[in-house]
Amino acid sequence: MSSAVSITLVQQPFIVAAVAQNTAKVLEIAAGSQSDLLLFPELTLTGYPPEDLLLRPDFQLLVEQSLQQICAAKLPNTLVLGHPWRDGEALYNAASVIQNGAVIARYYKQALPNYGVFDEKRYFTEGTEACCFELKGQRFSVLICEDVWQGAPAALAKEQGADWALVLNASPYEIGKAQQREELLQTLAKHLHLGFVYVNQVVGQDELVFDGQSLVVSPDAQLVFRGKACEPELATVNLAVPGQQYGHTELAPRLSVEAEVYAALVMATRHYIQHNGFPGAVLGLSGGIDSALTLAIAVDAIGADKVQALMLPFAYTSSMSVEDAKAQAQVMGVEFDSVSIEPMYNSFMQQLTPLFKGKGKDTTEENLQARIRGVLLMAMSNKTGRMLLTTGNKSENAVGYCTLYGDMCGGFAVIKDVPKTLVYRLADYRNSLSPVIPQRVIDRPPSAELAPDQTDQDNLPPYDDLDAMIEAYVEHDKSLPAIVAMGYDEATVRRVLNLIDINEYKRRQSAVGPKVTSRNFGKDRRYPITSWMRKQR
């Protein structure tokens, strides 16, 4: 006789290599739960992705000891949790089903992603079999993340008589991904008449953001539960006997693109700083929109008392920039200092001018300003122990509109994967919550202020056009003729694509930053520095 099963979706952060802490969290959550079953994310015990730590025998030993500790607790509920597992010579991305102090079933992930940000075939062997168990008369199968995207493992689970698939996930965030997950699970449920309980971890891990938004979809494809975006939660759902309708659903509101991206950036920044043990953050506040948005994210992530902003003006810095930077710092309540870089610049030029031997001014002098600022910011980071946040956006990083060892200095690039057009939308969104970014920072033409009356469009196409070209080339692999066919001037497109190609060396030395688009500059896109691709166009 079947009856309803109460299941808790453990949408929580699990930190990479914090095996002891992750184990303690599992035990604490389980001990405080009255649910029949608790479902944890993919690689619960090690965090995801552990990368080459998986190759270390001592790391695997920690996992084995962790599982022994959890079994020894003899918890009254059933636990399904993820971990790496070595069986003979093969290492698997595994999930164990633990009841009454024993592992009653173990599943090996069948579909190993090896594209984009994923490298699972570097470490793991593919599983080949379904894994099912029964609880209160209902039959459950276990799947792990990519298994549902490939489809065949879910079909195999249904063939084994499963009523529900329990899906452990470490599914990284990108714009539009949450809706894709919902549509995928509802399509599979409708096709297979199989219910899905899908738990996703919620944590920032270097350049990856795991956004939660866990799901429950009934065997008749009804969306029963949707978890919050970028917030930890323990959500309990009663799984009805297949065939019964759900009179009550609990659906967290679906966020706008701007709200979702902003939440992802805040969580990524918070976790990078906290999990790496930094006491706070420091950044250069220029009076421009990129640093203004970065400051807002930093304060929302870790609190105003842990953030320091430095204004580093020069002769070309407008009074408007100085005023706006100071005004924002005051509104947000952060420590604020202003130091002119002019004496240092003059000292450098006194030494460099004889070496330049009469050569005219060019970008060398502009880059020197940025590098002096980088030295001062790194000095403050060094002295206080705070993480230096860089403020460059995806558009600038794409075409190299940034200075190596200058404004690229720092340890975490908060908006590295945010196109300039989205930067403006995020600034408007943040101000809709409370006005913290001066409106004229948003309204004025963007400028690096490294030369008199300079604007970004002196050197770059309008950002609407530039971002469209970057997206087409970087995220969709479109060719030069295909991008020209979108309505852009061929000479401009050729110049933009060449800039993207030749600046790979800069991006390779840039700080890590959170991925939010479908393809970022990092794990997603691995291009050679030395390449003649542009000469083949």
XYZ file of C-alpha atoms in Angstrom:
537
model
C 0.000 0.000 0.000
C 1.536 3.294 -1.124
C 1.382 6.450 0.962
C 2.715 10.006 0.736
C 6.421 10.531 1.353
C 7.697 13.719 2.975
C 10.939 14.824 1.352
C 13.193 17.738 2.232
C 15.118 19.392 -0.579
C 18.406 20.524 0.918
C 19.178 23.639 -1.130
C 22.281 24.704 0.754
C 25.897 25.770 0.144
C 28.479 23.005 0.321
C 32.046 24.305 0.131
C 34.675 22.608 -2.022
C 37.052 20.443 0.038
C 35.355 21.360 3.333
C 34.581 17.681 3.847
C 34.388 17.819 7.654
C 32.195 20.937 7.629
C 29.958 19.553 4.880
C 29.559 16.308 6.815
C 28.641 18.190 9.983
C 26.044 20.161 8.006
C 24.511 16.938 6.650
C 24.252 15.489 10.156
C 22.842 18.694 11.650
C 20.183 19.086 8.961
C 19.165 15.432 9.109
C 19.005 15.378 12.911
C 16.667 18.357 12.907
C 14.335 16.988 10.251
C 11.137 14.975 10.619
C 11.018 14.146 6.910
C 10.989 10.613 5.577
C 13.729 11.450 3.076
C 16.338 14.175 2.647
C 17.760 14.892 -0.800
C 21.147 16.633 -0.962
C 22.975 18.144 -3.977
C 25.572 16.588 -6.265
C 28.935 15.858 -4.596
C 27.526 17.007 -1.265
C 30.501 15.928 0.788
C 33.227 17.462 -1.379
C 31.432 20.413 -2.902
C 31.375 20.940 -6.667
C 33.615 21.075 -8.623
C 36.588 19.693 -6.673
C 38.676 19.597 -9.876
C 42.067 17.881 -9.496
C 41.554 17.303 -5.790
C 39.703 14.243 -7.073
C 43.038 12.784 -8.170
C 44.411 12.758 -4.621
C 44.124 9.502 -2.620
C 44.033 11.431 0.674
C 41.027 13.395 -0.575
C 39.120 10.196 -1.322
C 40.036 8.905 2.135
C 38.318 11.947 3.670
C 35.168 11.059 1.748
C 35.230 7.457 2.950
C 35.634 8.593 6.546
C 32.783 11.063 6.098
C 30.417 8.356 4.867
C 31.374 6.139 7.798
C 30.602 9.007 10.180
C 27.177 9.596 8.625
C 26.301 5.894 8.714
C 27.440 5.628 12.342
C 24.888 8.291 13.312
C 22.061 5.845 12.412
C 19.641 8.605 11.546
C 15.936 7.724 11.402
C 15.352 9.265 7.980
C 16.575 8.177 4.548
C 19.408 10.284 3.117
C 20.378 10.568 -0.534
C 23.646 12.452 -0.892
C 26.397 12.883 -3.446
C 30.096 12.125 -3.260
C 32.949 10.761 -5.374
C 33.481 7.033 -4.989
C 36.288 4.762 -6.091
C 35.363 1.219 -7.109
C 38.498 -0.653 -8.087
C 40.401 1.491 -10.575
C 37.366 3.576 -11.526
C 36.259 6.807 -9.869
C 32.559 7.639 -10.057
C 30.382 10.664 -9.471
C 28.150 8.817 -7.036
C 25.112 9.125 -4.807
C 24.491 6.915 -1.791
C 21.130 6.032 -0.289
C 21.574 5.683 3.486
C 18.982 4.088 5.773
C 19.363 3.008 9.391
C 23.125 3.434 9.341
C 23.744 1.486 6.134
C 24.208 2.290 2.452
C 21.311 0.396 0.870
C 21.980 1.558 -2.697
C 24.597 3.486 -4.624
C 24.200 5.157 -7.991
C 26.910 6.101 -10.479
C 26.223 9.068 -12.752
C 25.751 7.873 -16.323
C 25.948 11.090 -18.358
C 29.236 12.893 -17.706
C 29.315 16.434 -19.121
C 32.536 17.374 -20.846
C 31.765 20.719 -22.439
C 31.635 24.357 -21.405
C 32.663 24.621 -17.760
C 32.546 20.852 -17.218
C 35.474 18.401 -17.249
C 33.912 15.333 -15.661
C 35.419 12.819 -18.092
C 38.839 13.927 -16.885
C 38.007 12.364 -13.521
C 35.019 10.058 -13.595
C 33.943 6.821 -15.246
C 30.411 6.619 -16.602
C 27.882 4.506 -14.752
C 25.734 2.093 -16.738
C 22.888 1.013 -14.465
C 19.767 2.467 -12.908
C 19.437 2.621 -9.134
C 16.057 2.187 -7.447
C 14.758 1.737 -3.910
C 11.361 1.751 -2.215
C 10.023 3.894 0.589
C 6.456 3.746 1.945
C 5.332 1.824 -1.106
C 6.665 4.343 -3.632
C 9.573 3.510 -5.922
C 12.406 6.018 -6.273
C 15.280 6.169 -8.713
C 18.423 8.284 -8.364
C 19.852 10.497 -11.110
C 22.605 13.123 -11.101
C 22.381 16.436 -12.976
C 23.444 15.778 -16.610
C 21.487 12.516 -16.566
C 18.236 14.437 -17.024
C 19.654 16.620 -19.806
C 20.594 13.511 -21.793
C 17.259 11.791 -21.197
C 18.268 8.129 -21.550
C 19.105 7.607 -17.835
C 15.641 8.909 -16.896
C 14.026 6.545 -19.393
C 16.040 3.666 -17.919
C 14.831 4.604 -14.433
C 11.228 4.484 -15.655
C 11.850 1.063 -17.199
C 12.906 -0.092 -13.730
C 9.489 0.896 -12.407
C 10.335 4.205 -10.747
C 7.542 6.558 -9.692
C 9.956 9.393 -8.889
C 13.461 10.376 -9.951
C 15.538 12.007 -7.219
C 17.962 14.300 -9.039
C 21.087 15.611 -7.274
C 22.473 18.715 -8.969
C 25.299 21.165 -9.119
C 23.829 23.061 -12.052
C 25.633 26.359 -12.727
C 23.715 29.550 -13.292
C 23.426 31.431 -16.529
C 20.726 33.735 -17.827
C 17.700 31.681 -18.845
C 18.912 28.437 -17.244
C 16.187 28.211 -14.584
C 13.419 28.284 -17.164
C 15.262 25.686 -19.260
C 15.365 23.337 -16.265
C 11.636 23.693 -15.624
C 10.733 23.093 -19.250
C 13.061 20.083 -19.457
C 11.651 18.372 -16.372
C 8.043 19.007 -17.347
C 8.711 17.630 -20.829
C 10.369 14.499 -19.415
C 7.599 14.019 -16.854
C 4.930 14.296 -19.533
C 6.754 11.877 -21.834
C 7.787 9.288 -19.226
C 5.016 9.721 -16.621
C 7.829 10.024 -14.089
C 7.988 12.563 -11.273
C 11.134 14.562 -10.573
C 12.511 15.914 -7.305
C 15.383 18.147 -8.387
C 17.644 19.749 -5.787
C 20.340 22.219 -6.791
C 23.053 23.552 -4.533
C 23.220 27.282 -3.863
C 26.750 28.638 -3.609
C 29.358 30.754 -5.347
C 32.430 28.711 -6.260
C 35.151 30.730 -7.975
C 33.708 31.594 -11.406
C 30.656 29.350 -11.079
C 27.409 30.354 -9.411
C 24.958 27.669 -8.351
C 21.596 29.363 -8.041
C 19.389 26.828 -6.292
C 15.867 27.159 -7.741
C 15.200 23.511 -6.896
C 12.092 21.885 -8.369
C 9.451 19.236 -7.865
C 7.476 18.126 -10.923
C 4.756 15.508 -10.506
C 4.431 12.447 -12.781
C 1.649 14.268 -14.660
C 4.020 17.215 -15.304
C 2.521 19.573 -12.705
C 5.025 22.030 -11.235
C 4.587 21.434 -7.508
C 7.539 23.334 -6.046
C 10.053 25.950 -7.139
C 12.821 27.011 -4.774
C 14.223 30.482 -4.279
C 16.982 31.918 -6.449
C 20.396 32.329 -4.810
C 19.061 31.741 -1.299
C 19.591 28.681 0.894
C 16.491 26.901 2.082
C 15.219 23.611 3.441
C 11.953 22.913 1.666
C 9.738 19.981 2.565
C 7.256 18.616 0.038
C 4.827 15.731 0.502
C 5.066 13.486 -2.538
C 1.577 12.188 -3.208
C 0.913 8.698 -4.471
C 1.195 8.779 -8.288
C -2.145 9.651 -9.812
C -3.206 12.000 -7.030
C -3.484 15.712 -7.799
C -1.745 18.442 -5.819
C -4.181 20.944 -4.405
C -1.368 23.147 -3.091
C 1.816 24.214 -4.832
C 4.654 26.314 -3.469
C 6.345 28.319 -6.180
C 8.924 30.981 -5.407
C 8.404 33.913 -7.785
C 10.388 33.805 -10.990
C 12.743 36.787 -10.960
C 13.405 39.237 -13.750
C 16.715 38.827 -15.566
C 18.101 41.860 -13.761
C 17.002 40.684 -10.309
C 18.321 37.172 -10.901
C 21.703 38.285 -12.246
C 22.103 40.799 -9.432
C 21.330 38.132 -6.826
C 23.845 35.785 -8.457
C 26.586 38.440 -8.423
C 25.912 39.318 -4.785
C 26.054 35.684 -3.677
C 29.162 34.959 -5.752
C 30.967 37.963 -4.253
C 29.896 37.130 -0.707
C 31.004 33.519 -0.906
C 34.305 34.256 -2.650
C 35.276 36.728 0.055
C 33.944 34.758 3.019
C 34.981 31.260 1.960
C 38.517 32.438 1.223
C 38.823 34.140 4.596
C 39.127 37.786 3.557
C 37.963 40.337 6.158
C 36.439 42.626 3.557
C 36.853 44.270 0.173
C 38.495 47.339 -1.312
C 37.903 48.879 -4.732
C 38.628 51.940 -6.787
C 35.557 54.168 -7.077
C 35.988 56.305 -10.177
C 32.625 58.012 -10.484
C 31.794 55.747 -13.432
C 29.011 53.217 -13.705
C 31.109 50.031 -13.529
C 32.728 50.831 -10.194
C 29.430 52.251 -8.903
C 27.643 48.962 -9.621
C 30.524 46.952 -8.174
C 30.401 48.976 -4.951
C 26.656 48.378 -4.615
C 27.127 44.632 -5.111
C 29.988 44.508 -2.604
C 27.993 46.311 0.084
C 24.948 44.115 -0.500
C 27.204 41.059 -0.333
C 29.233 41.661 2.829
C 28.012 44.890 4.441
C 29.171 48.506 4.313
C 31.432 48.115 7.339
C 33.626 45.672 5.415
C 34.044 47.720 2.229
C 36.543 50.500 1.505
C 36.324 52.723 -1.585
C 39.227 54.796 -2.904
C 38.902 57.699 -5.321
C 42.212 58.234 -7.135
C 41.779 61.389 -9.237
C 44.135 62.881 -11.819
C 44.148 66.008 -13.951
C 41.639 64.449 -16.373
C 39.208 63.394 -13.653
C 36.120 65.582 -13.834
C 34.696 67.294 -10.772
C 31.462 65.428 -11.527
C 33.250 62.093 -11.070
C 34.738 63.172 -7.748
C 31.390 64.454 -6.493
C 29.464 61.368 -7.589
C 31.968 58.925 -6.109
C 31.899 60.726 -2.777
C 28.103 60.956 -2.825
C 27.676 57.232 -3.456
C 30.189 56.311 -0.760
C 28.278 58.460 1.728
C 24.891 57.008 0.753
C 26.205 53.464 1.079
C 28.062 54.207 4.307
C 31.454 52.841 3.284
C 34.918 54.006 4.263
C 36.020 56.494 1.604
C 39.375 58.074 0.834
C 40.584 60.255 -2.005
C 44.250 60.411 -3.030
C 45.505 62.306 -6.079
C 47.842 60.267 -8.268
C 49.316 63.400 -9.859
C 52.506 63.599 -7.727
C 53.266 59.932 -8.418
C 52.552 60.309 -12.123
C 54.849 63.332 -12.347
C 57.592 61.447 -10.546
C 57.303 58.534 -12.953
C 57.351 60.828 -15.974
C 60.423 62.625 -14.654
C 62.258 59.310 -14.753
C 60.677 57.989 -17.945
C 60.887 61.047 -20.197
C 64.641 60.676 -20.852
C 64.081 56.996 -21.654
C 61.317 57.804 -24.117
C 63.804 59.994 -26.013
C 61.383 62.487 -27.482
C 58.675 60.040 -28.501
C 55.232 61.612 -28.502
C 52.433 60.879 -26.065
C 50.283 57.819 -26.686
C 48.433 55.235 -24.616
C 51.590 54.652 -22.571
C 50.851 57.721 -20.478
C 47.192 56.702 -20.139
C 48.116 53.211 -18.998
C 50.611 54.632 -16.524
C 47.743 56.385 -14.741
C 45.847 53.110 -14.465
C 48.932 51.273 -13.227
C 49.618 53.857 -10.526
C 46.049 53.388 -9.349
C 46.597 49.641 -9.386
C 49.680 49.984 -7.187
C 47.805 52.086 -4.625
C 44.806 49.773 -4.544
C 46.979 46.680 -4.191
C 48.890 48.399 -1.390
C 45.645 48.982 0.510
C 44.600 45.393 -0.103
C 47.982 44.195 1.112
C 47.912 46.385 4.219
C 44.326 45.617 5.281
C 44.040 42.040 4.053
C 40.895 42.975 2.138
C 40.206 41.538 -1.296
C 40.693 44.015 -4.141
C 37.682 43.882 -6.436
C 38.227 44.754 -10.077
C 35.450 46.619 -11.836
C 35.817 45.796 -15.550
C 32.849 44.483 -17.536
C 32.619 41.812 -20.242
C 32.544 44.300 -23.110
C 35.838 45.879 -22.022
C 37.466 42.526 -21.312
C 36.422 41.252 -24.722
C 38.154 43.986 -26.719
C 41.003 44.711 -24.305
C 39.700 48.127 -23.243
C 41.503 47.742 -19.930
C 45.053 48.017 -18.643
C 47.057 44.956 -17.699
C 48.515 45.513 -14.197
C 46.347 48.635 -13.957
C 42.578 48.556 -13.635
C 42.831 44.769 -14.055
C 44.626 44.491 -10.698
C 42.695 42.543 -8.112
C 41.539 39.128 -6.999
C 37.861 38.995 -7.936
C 36.221 40.564 -10.984
C 32.610 41.043 -9.909
C 31.093 42.088 -13.265
C 33.618 40.339 -15.511
C 30.876 38.477 -17.399
C 28.350 41.331 -17.478
C 28.074 43.141 -20.843
C 28.049 46.932 -20.628
C 24.422 47.180 -21.726
C 23.451 44.849 -18.871
C 25.552 46.932 -16.453
C 23.174 49.838 -17.075
C 20.120 47.638 -16.557
C 21.549 46.289 -13.300
C 22.275 49.808 -12.060
C 18.678 50.817 -12.764
C 17.442 47.664 -11.038
C 19.546 48.304 -7.926
C 18.334 51.883 -7.764
C 14.736 50.645 -7.982
C 15.304 48.934 -4.618
C 16.866 52.040 -3.065
C 18.694 54.868 -4.851
C 22.388 54.265 -4.172
C 23.961 55.076 -7.554
C 23.801 58.774 -8.525
C 21.541 59.118 -11.561
C 24.031 61.134 -13.566
C 26.525 58.257 -13.247
C 23.987 56.238 -15.226
C 23.054 59.040 -17.620
C 26.468 60.462 -18.560
C 28.570 59.068 -21.462
C 31.023 56.423 -20.194
C 34.683 57.463 -20.032
C 37.949 56.071 -18.718
C 39.048 59.700 -18.082
C 42.645 58.967 -19.050
C 42.780 61.838 -21.558
C 40.999 65.191 -21.998
C 37.311 64.962 -23.022
C 37.627 61.221 -23.553
C 34.622 58.913 -23.994
C 34.517 55.169 -24.608
C 32.970 55.730 -28.032
C 36.135 57.522 -29.181
C 37.653 54.044 -29.476
C 34.704 51.639 -29.513
C 31.396 51.236 -31.368
C 28.224 52.079 -29.423
C 27.778 49.485 -26.693
C 24.465 48.217 -28.093
C 26.306 47.265 -31.279
C 29.482 46.102 -29.563
C 27.655 43.796 -27.162
C 25.635 42.254 -29.986
C 28.841 41.525 -31.930
C 30.569 40.085 -28.856
C 27.609 37.840 -28.079
C 27.430 36.607 -31.665
C 31.162 35.843 -31.880
C 31.919 34.657 -28.348
C 28.688 32.990 -27.254
C 27.328 31.718 -30.583
C 30.516 31.182 -32.645
C 29.215 33.251 -35.557
C 31.643 34.070 -38.352
C 32.564 37.507 -39.641
C 30.198 37.250 -42.658
C 27.355 36.065 -40.400
C 27.822 39.037 -38.066
C 28.019 41.463 -40.990
C 24.735 39.951 -42.206
C 23.188 41.058 -38.902
C 23.472 44.616 -40.252
C 26.912 45.809 -39.154
C 29.684 47.462 -41.136
C 32.296 44.891 -42.216
C 35.293 47.028 -41.250
C 33.862 47.584 -37.763
C 33.086 43.894 -37.296
C 36.558 42.899 -38.480
C 38.148 45.341 -36.046
C 36.047 44.099 -33.119
C 36.777 40.431 -33.845
C 40.483 41.156 -34.188
C 40.454 43.001 -30.861
C 38.784 40.018 -29.201
C 41.380 37.636 -30.633
C 44.513 39.645 -29.873
C 43.483 40.376 -26.280
C 43.342 36.754 -25.192
C 46.684 37.329 -23.429
C 45.096 39.983 -21.229
C 42.083 37.882 -20.348
C 44.301 34.931 -19.443
C 45.843 37.117 -16.714
C 42.586 38.585 -15.448
C 41.023 37.887 -12.064
C 38.381 35.216 -11.743
C 34.782 36.434 -11.820
C 31.265 34.958 -11.803
C 29.771 33.513 -14.984
C 26.256 34.744 -15.812
C 26.071 34.543 -19.623
C 25.892 31.430 -21.778
C 29.652 31.553 -22.394
C 32.153 33.441 -20.285
C 35.836 34.200 -20.713
C 37.231 31.431 -18.521
C 36.314 27.772 -18.163
C 33.722 28.183 -20.899
C 36.019 29.456 -23.646
C 39.550 28.097 -23.915
C 41.288 29.814 -26.771
C 45.023 29.872 -27.485
C 46.953 33.062 -26.867
C 49.218 32.507 -29.852
C 46.820 32.104 -32.764
C 46.695 33.182 -36.403
C 42.945 32.696 -36.653
C 42.391 36.369 -37.399
C 44.794 36.126 -40.363
C 42.563 33.505 -41.975
C 39.555 35.831 -42.271
